[in-house]
CSV table of C-alpha atoms in Angstrom, one decimal:
chain,number,residue,atom,x,y,z
M,221,HIS,CA,0.0,0.0,0.0
M,222,ASN,CA,2.9,2.5,0.8
M,223,PHE,CA,4.5,1.8,-2.2
M,224,GLU,CA,1.4,2.9,-4.1
M,225,ILE,CA,1.1,6.3,-2.2
M,226,ASP,CA,4.8,7.2,-2.1
M,227,PRO,CA,7.0,4.9,-4.3
M,228,ASP,CA,9.8,7.3,-4.1
M,229,ASN,CA,9.9,7.4,-0.4
M,230,ARG,CA,9.5,11.4,-0.2
M,231,LEU,CA,7.8,10.9,3.0
M,232,LEU,CA,10.3,8.6,4.4
M,233,TRP,CA,8.0,5.9,5.4
M,234,ARG,CA,10.9,3.3,5.2
M,235,MET,CA,14.6,3.4,5.3
M,236,PRO,CA,16.2,4.6,2.2
M,237,ILE,CA,18.1,1.8,0.3
M,238,ARG,CA,22.0,2.3,0.5
M,239,ARG,CA,24.8,0.3,-0.8
M,240,LEU,CA,27.2,-1.3,1.7
M,241,GLU,CA,30.8,0.2,2.1
M,242,VAL,CA,33.4,-1.9,0.4
M,243,GLU,CA,34.8,-3.3,3.8
M,244,ALA,CA,31.5,-4.6,4.9
M,245,TRP,CA,30.7,-6.1,1.3
M,246,ARG,CA,34.1,-7.7,1.1
M,247,ASP,CA,33.8,-8.7,4.9
M,248,SER,CA,30.5,-10.1,4.2
M,249,MET,CA,31.5,-12.2,1.1
M,250,LEU,CA,34.3,-13.9,3.2
M,251,ALA,CA,31.9,-14.7,6.0
M,252,VAL,CA,29.3,-16.2,3.5
M,253,ASN,CA,31.9,-18.5,2.0
M,254,GLY,CA,33.3,-19.5,5.4
M,255,LYS,CA,36.8,-17.9,4.9
M,256,LEU,CA,36.4,-14.8,7.2
M,257,ASP,CA,39.3,-14.6,9.5
M,258,ALA,CA,38.0,-12.8,12.8
M,259,THR,CA,41.0,-12.9,14.6
M,260,LEU,CA,41.6,-9.3,16.4
M,261,GLY,CA,45.0,-7.4,16.1
M,262,GLY,CA,48.0,-8.2,14.1
M,263,GLN,CA,49.9,-7.0,11.2
M,264,SER,CA,48.2,-5.4,8.3
M,265,VAL,CA,47.9,-7.5,5.0
M,266,SER,CA,47.8,-6.3,1.4
M,267,LEU,CA,44.2,-6.8,-0.1
M,268,GLU,CA,46.0,-8.3,-3.4
M,269,SER,CA,47.0,-11.1,-1.6
M,270,ALA,CA,44.8,-14.0,-2.7
M,271,ASP,CA,45.5,-15.6,1.0
M,272,ASN,CA,44.2,-12.5,2.8
M,273,CYS,CA,40.8,-13.6,4.6
M,274,ARG,CA,41.2,-10.9,7.4
M,275,ARG,CA,38.9,-8.3,8.0
M,276,THR,CA,39.1,-5.4,5.6
M,277,TYR,CA,39.8,-3.2,8.7
M,278,TYR,CA,43.3,-4.9,8.7
M,279,ALA,CA,44.1,-4.1,5.1
M,280,ALA,CA,47.5,-2.4,4.4
M,281,ILE,CA,46.4,1.1,2.8
M,282,SER,CA,49.0,2.9,0.6
M,283,ARG,CA,48.7,6.5,0.4
M,284,HIS,CA,50.3,6.5,-2.9
M,285,GLN,CA,48.9,3.3,-4.6
M,286,LEU,CA,45.4,2.8,-3.2
M,287,ASP,CA,44.1,-0.7,-3.8
M,288,SER,CA,42.2,-1.1,-7.2
M,289,MET,CA,39.0,-2.8,-5.3
M,290,LEU,CA,38.9,-0.1,-2.7
M,291,ARG,CA,39.2,2.9,-5.1
M,292,LEU,CA,36.5,1.4,-7.3
M,293,PHE,CA,33.9,1.1,-4.8
M,294,ASP,CA,34.4,4.7,-3.2
M,295,TYR,CA,37.0,4.2,-0.4
M,296,PRO,CA,38.0,7.6,0.7
M,297,ASP,CA,41.3,9.1,-0.5
M,298,PRO,CA,43.7,8.4,2.3
M,299,ASN,CA,45.6,11.7,1.3
M,300,VAL,CA,42.8,14.1,2.1
M,301,THR,CA,40.2,14.7,4.9
M,302,ALA,CA,36.5,14.1,4.3
M,303,ASP,CA,33.3,14.2,6.2
M,304,LYS,CA,31.6,11.4,4.2
M,305,ARG,CA,32.3,8.9,1.3
M,306,THR,CA,31.1,9.8,-2.4
M,307,ASP,CA,28.7,7.4,-3.6
M,308,THR,CA,29.0,6.2,-7.2
M,309,THR,CA,27.4,3.6,-9.4
M,310,VAL,CA,29.6,3.2,-12.6
M,311,PRO,CA,29.6,0.4,-15.1
M,312,LEU,CA,33.4,-0.7,-14.0
M,313,GLN,CA,31.9,-1.8,-10.4
M,314,GLN,CA,29.7,-4.3,-12.1
M,315,LEU,CA,32.3,-5.5,-14.5
M,316,PHE,CA,34.6,-6.0,-11.6
M,317,VAL,CA,31.6,-8.1,-9.8
M,318,LEU,CA,31.3,-10.1,-13.0
M,319,ASN,CA,34.9,-10.6,-14.1
M,320,SER,CA,37.4,-10.0,-11.4
M,321,GLU,CA,39.8,-12.7,-10.1
M,322,TYR,CA,38.6,-11.9,-6.6
M,323,MET,CA,35.1,-12.7,-7.1
M,324,ILE,CA,35.7,-15.8,-8.9
M,325,ARG,CA,37.7,-16.8,-5.9
M,326,GLN,CA,34.9,-15.8,-3.6
M,327,ALA,CA,32.3,-17.6,-5.8
M,328,LYS,CA,34.4,-20.8,-6.0
M,329,ALA,CA,34.7,-20.8,-2.1
M,330,PHE,CA,31.0,-20.2,-1.7
M,331,ALA,CA,30.2,-23.1,-4.1
M,332,ALA,CA,32.5,-25.4,-2.2
M,333,ARG,CA,30.9,-24.5,0.9
M,334,LEU,CA,27.5,-25.3,-0.3
M,335,ASN,CA,28.7,-28.5,-1.8
M,336,ALA,CA,30.6,-29.9,1.4
M,337,ASN,CA,27.8,-32.3,2.6
M,338,PRO,CA,27.2,-34.8,-0.1
M,339,GLN,CA,23.9,-35.9,1.4
M,340,ASP,CA,22.2,-32.7,0.4
M,341,ASP,CA,20.4,-32.1,-2.8
M,342,ASP,CA,20.3,-29.0,-4.9
M,343,ASN,CA,17.0,-28.0,-3.4
M,344,ALA,CA,18.7,-28.0,0.3
M,345,ARG,CA,21.9,-26.3,-1.3
M,346,ILE,CA,19.7,-23.6,-2.7
M,347,ARG,CA,17.9,-22.9,0.7
M,348,GLN,CA,21.2,-22.9,2.4
M,349,ALA,CA,22.6,-20.1,-0.1
M,350,PHE,CA,19.9,-17.9,0.7
M,351,GLN,CA,20.0,-18.5,4.2
M,352,LEU,CA,23.7,-17.7,4.2
M,353,ALA,CA,23.9,-15.0,1.5
M,354,TYR,CA,20.6,-13.1,2.3
M,355,ASN,CA,19.5,-14.5,5.8
M,356,ARG,CA,16.2,-15.5,4.5
M,357,GLN,CA,14.4,-18.6,2.8
M,358,PRO,CA,14.0,-18.5,-0.8
M,359,SER,CA,10.6,-18.5,-2.5
M,360,THR,CA,9.3,-21.3,-4.4
M,361,LYS,CA,10.1,-19.5,-7.8
M,362,GLU,CA,13.6,-18.6,-6.6
M,363,VAL,CA,14.2,-22.4,-5.8
M,364,SER,CA,12.5,-23.2,-9.3
M,365,LEU,CA,14.8,-20.9,-11.1
M,366,GLY,CA,17.8,-22.0,-9.1
M,367,LEU,CA,17.1,-25.7,-10.0
M,368,LEU,CA,16.4,-24.7,-13.6
M,369,PHE,CA,19.7,-22.9,-14.1
M,370,LEU,CA,21.9,-25.7,-12.2
M,371,HIS,CA,20.4,-28.5,-14.3
M,372,SER,CA,20.5,-26.6,-17.8
M,373,PRO,CA,23.2,-27.9,-20.0
M,374,PRO,CA,26.4,-26.0,-20.2
M,375,ALA,CA,27.0,-23.6,-22.8
M,376,PRO,CA,29.2,-25.3,-25.8
M,377,VAL,CA,32.9,-24.5,-25.8
M,378,ALA,CA,34.2,-23.7,-29.3
M,379,ALA,CA,37.1,-26.4,-30.1
M,380,PRO,CA,40.7,-24.9,-30.5
M,381,SER,CA,41.8,-24.4,-34.0
M,382,ALA,CA,45.1,-26.1,-35.1
M,383,SER,CA,46.9,-22.9,-34.8
M,384,THR,CA,45.9,-22.3,-31.4
M,385,ALA,CA,45.8,-25.8,-30.1
M,386,GLN,CA,49.9,-25.8,-29.3
M,387,THR,CA,49.6,-22.2,-27.4
M,388,PRO,CA,49.1,-22.0,-23.7
M,389,PRO,CA,46.0,-20.3,-22.7
M,390,HIS,CA,46.3,-16.4,-22.2
M,391,PRO,CA,46.5,-15.4,-18.6
M,392,THR,CA,43.3,-13.5,-19.3
M,393,THR,CA,41.2,-16.3,-20.8
M,394,PRO,CA,37.9,-16.5,-18.9
M,395,VAL,CA,37.9,-19.1,-16.3
M,396,ARG,CA,35.3,-21.9,-16.9
M,397,LEU,CA,33.1,-22.2,-13.7
M,398,THR,CA,31.0,-25.0,-12.6
M,399,ARG,CA,27.3,-24.4,-12.6
M,400,TRP,CA,27.5,-24.2,-8.8
M,401,GLU,CA,30.4,-21.6,-9.0
M,402,GLN,CA,28.4,-19.6,-11.5
M,403,TYR,CA,25.2,-19.8,-9.3
M,404,ALA,CA,27.2,-18.7,-6.3
M,405,GLN,CA,28.7,-15.8,-8.3
M,406,ILE,CA,25.1,-14.7,-9.3
M,407,LEU,CA,24.1,-14.6,-5.5
M,408,LEU,CA,27.1,-12.9,-4.7
M,409,SER,CA,26.7,-10.3,-7.3
M,410,ALA,CA,23.0,-9.5,-6.4
M,411,ASN,CA,21.7,-6.0,-5.5
M,412,GLU,CA,20.2,-7.8,-2.3
M,413,PHE,CA,23.7,-9.0,-1.1
M,414,MET,CA,25.3,-5.5,-2.1
M,415,TYR,CA,22.5,-3.3,-0.4
M,416,ILE,CA,20.8,-2.7,2.5
M,417,ASP,CA,17.0,-2.0,2.1
């Protein structure tokens, strides 16, 4: 009813939607996939390290070369004083979510956690995924869509030509993810995971 009367929330009848800060978003991904290291104190670690599962609070911040993920998601410039963060929404942010090595690692870890119990079926795994990622149970339609995606045949892979068969893959060649890894990446990329409503 309120959505019909005031869809733009001009009367402030609900909390305005807002995106998580990059630190909370990164920590949430690590928590969901079971990798977050909640140890207090200790040395700062570079965010570029693939083994860094510590809270982002403990990240090593360089004033001269800010980490690319932090910079992309509106981390304040450490060289200047600011009373609040800017809040941008740019295409590069979604490209990061879809293609970055960091997101692929998180999706693989999340899928591994969901598939850790061989007794669970896909229906139970989807329900666990929603509970972990969104802290709620999925609707019947969301379960059906998930099962449809997981059981659909994979996209065909083009056979290598004779000239490329002997050459090693280029470092930027896209990584082939399993269906569960793709599904995990979809859940971690959704607005419901990135935004507080």
